[in-house]
Amino acid sequence: MSIFASFGQNHPTAFITIVHAHLPIYGITQIVSEQIGDIQLAIKIYRDQLATGCMRPEMTLADYGFQGNSDPDEPENVLLYYDYDVPIIDCPILLADHYF
């Protein structure tokens, strides 16, 4: 995660979206999946770059202390990080060395 943090918004996997504070973390993983493609198996959401503990999917942003703002024109800015496991492809055609 921290590898790409220095790129800021210039990296293709970085994006900004507005959500409600009552949205479950699972909903955020669905938004991430839509943004970067549906090839990931397990997306994990973190509050910091150190990935000290992933946010539980059944909890909401409000449960983690992000209350949001009552004025929809001025949402609370929150920076979250995500990570995902790349699926293992066990297909001989995809694993073939096409440059040989």
One Martini backbone bead per residue (centre of mass of N, CA, C, O) as a GRO file, in nm:
protein
  100
    1MET     BB    1   0.059   0.061  -0.023
    2SER     BB    2   0.304   0.260   0.023
    3ILE     BB    3   0.422   0.251  -0.262
    4PHE     BB    4   0.170   0.439  -0.390
    5ALA     BB    5   0.144   0.698  -0.204
    6SER     BB    6   0.348   0.897  -0.357
    7PHE     BB    7   0.151   0.946  -0.612
    8GLY     BB    8  -0.130   0.982  -0.537
    9GLN     BB    9  -0.359   1.086  -0.784
   10ASN     BB   10  -0.166   0.964  -1.028
   11HIS     BB   11  -0.277   0.696  -0.969
   12PRO     BB   12  -0.504   0.462  -1.098
   13THR     BB   13  -0.594   0.353  -0.790
   14ALA     BB   14  -0.673   0.638  -0.731
   15PHE     BB   15  -0.960   0.774  -0.548
   16ILE     BB   16  -1.273   0.958  -0.536
   17THR     BB   17  -1.537   0.948  -0.286
   18ILE     BB   18  -1.882   0.958  -0.178
   19VAL     BB   19  -2.003   0.878   0.151
   20HIS     BB   20  -2.161   0.741   0.406
   21ALA     BB   21  -2.119   0.674   0.747
   22HIS     BB   22  -2.326   0.410   0.728
   23LEU     BB   23  -2.133   0.256   0.562
   24PRO     BB   24  -2.012  -0.029   0.505
   25ILE     BB   25  -1.713  -0.168   0.439
   26TYR     BB   26  -1.822  -0.353   0.221
   27GLY     BB   27  -1.911  -0.117   0.036
   28ILE     BB   28  -1.623  -0.017  -0.014
   29THR     BB   29  -1.519  -0.273  -0.153
   30GLN     BB   30  -1.716  -0.243  -0.393
   31ILE     BB   31  -1.609   0.026  -0.497
   32VAL     BB   32  -1.322  -0.067  -0.547
   33SER     BB   33  -1.392  -0.295  -0.744
   34GLU     BB   34  -1.520  -0.103  -0.959
   35GLN     BB   35  -1.263   0.078  -1.006
   36ILE     BB   36  -1.035  -0.177  -1.059
   37GLY     BB   37  -1.194  -0.435  -1.075
   38ASP     BB   38  -1.317  -0.793  -1.074
   39ILE     BB   39  -1.033  -0.972  -0.987
   40GLN     BB   40  -1.066  -0.974  -0.695
   41LEU     BB   41  -1.099  -1.140  -0.386
   42ALA     BB   42  -0.959  -0.959  -0.135
   43ILE     BB   43  -1.060  -0.675   0.022
   44LYS     BB   44  -0.880  -0.433   0.216
   45ILE     BB   45  -0.936  -0.203   0.481
   46TYR     BB   46  -0.758   0.097   0.586
   47ARG     BB   47  -0.644   0.369   0.795
   48ASP     BB   48  -0.344   0.291   0.717
   49GLN     BB   49  -0.031   0.214   0.578
   50LEU     BB   50   0.049  -0.023   0.791
   51ALA     BB   51  -0.170  -0.241   0.829
   52THR     BB   52  -0.261  -0.313   1.143
   53GLY     BB   53  -0.581  -0.332   1.061
   54CYS     BB   54  -0.856  -0.432   0.939
   55MET     BB   55  -1.159  -0.351   0.845
   56ARG     BB   56  -1.466  -0.445   0.922
   57PRO     BB   57  -1.731  -0.522   0.711
   58GLU     BB   58  -1.978  -0.472   0.931
   59MET     BB   59  -1.876  -0.203   0.967
   60THR     BB   60  -1.873   0.140   1.000
   61LEU     BB   61  -1.756   0.450   0.984
   62ALA     BB   62  -1.891   0.538   1.250
   63ASP     BB   63  -1.764   0.307   1.423
   64TYR     BB   64  -1.465   0.450   1.355
   65GLY     BB   65  -1.539   0.784   1.391
   66PHE     BB   66  -1.689   0.866   1.125
   67GLN     BB   67  -1.942   1.117   1.105
   68GLY     BB   68  -1.924   1.348   0.929
   69ASN     BB   69  -2.163   1.571   0.765
   70SER     BB   70  -2.457   1.759   0.746
   71ASP     BB   71  -2.320   1.889   0.497
   72PRO     BB   72  -2.310   1.786   0.166
   73ASP     BB   73  -2.099   2.021   0.065
   74GLU     BB   74  -1.913   1.920   0.340
   75PRO     BB   75  -1.732   1.674   0.359
   76GLU     BB   76  -1.555   1.443   0.517
   77ASN     BB   77  -1.222   1.385   0.521
   78VAL     BB   78  -1.101   1.060   0.411
   79LEU     BB   79  -0.829   0.830   0.446
   80LEU     BB   80  -0.799   0.532   0.266
   81TYR     BB   81  -0.693   0.193   0.247
   82TYR     BB   82  -0.591  -0.068   0.012
   83ASP     BB   83  -0.606  -0.426  -0.040
   84TYR     BB   84  -0.505  -0.714  -0.248
   85ASP     BB   85  -0.550  -1.022  -0.392
   86VAL     BB   86  -0.412  -1.202  -0.631
   87PRO     BB   87  -0.503  -1.423  -0.840
   88ILE     BB   88  -0.457  -1.753  -0.912
   89ILE     BB   89  -0.338  -1.875  -1.217
   90ASP     BB   90  -0.420  -2.214  -1.360
   91CYS     BB   91  -0.335  -2.154  -1.673
   92PRO     BB   92  -0.148  -2.262  -1.933
   93ILE     BB   93  -0.194  -2.026  -2.131
   94LEU     BB   94  -0.131  -1.788  -1.927
   95LEU     BB   95   0.162  -1.927  -1.844
   96ALA     BB   96   0.283  -1.889  -2.101
   97ASP     BB   97   0.565  -1.831  -2.305
   98HIS     BB   98   0.538  -1.594  -2.567
   99TYR     BB   99   0.871  -1.526  -2.605
  100PHE     BB  100   0.993  -1.822  -2.698
   0.00000   0.00000   0.00000
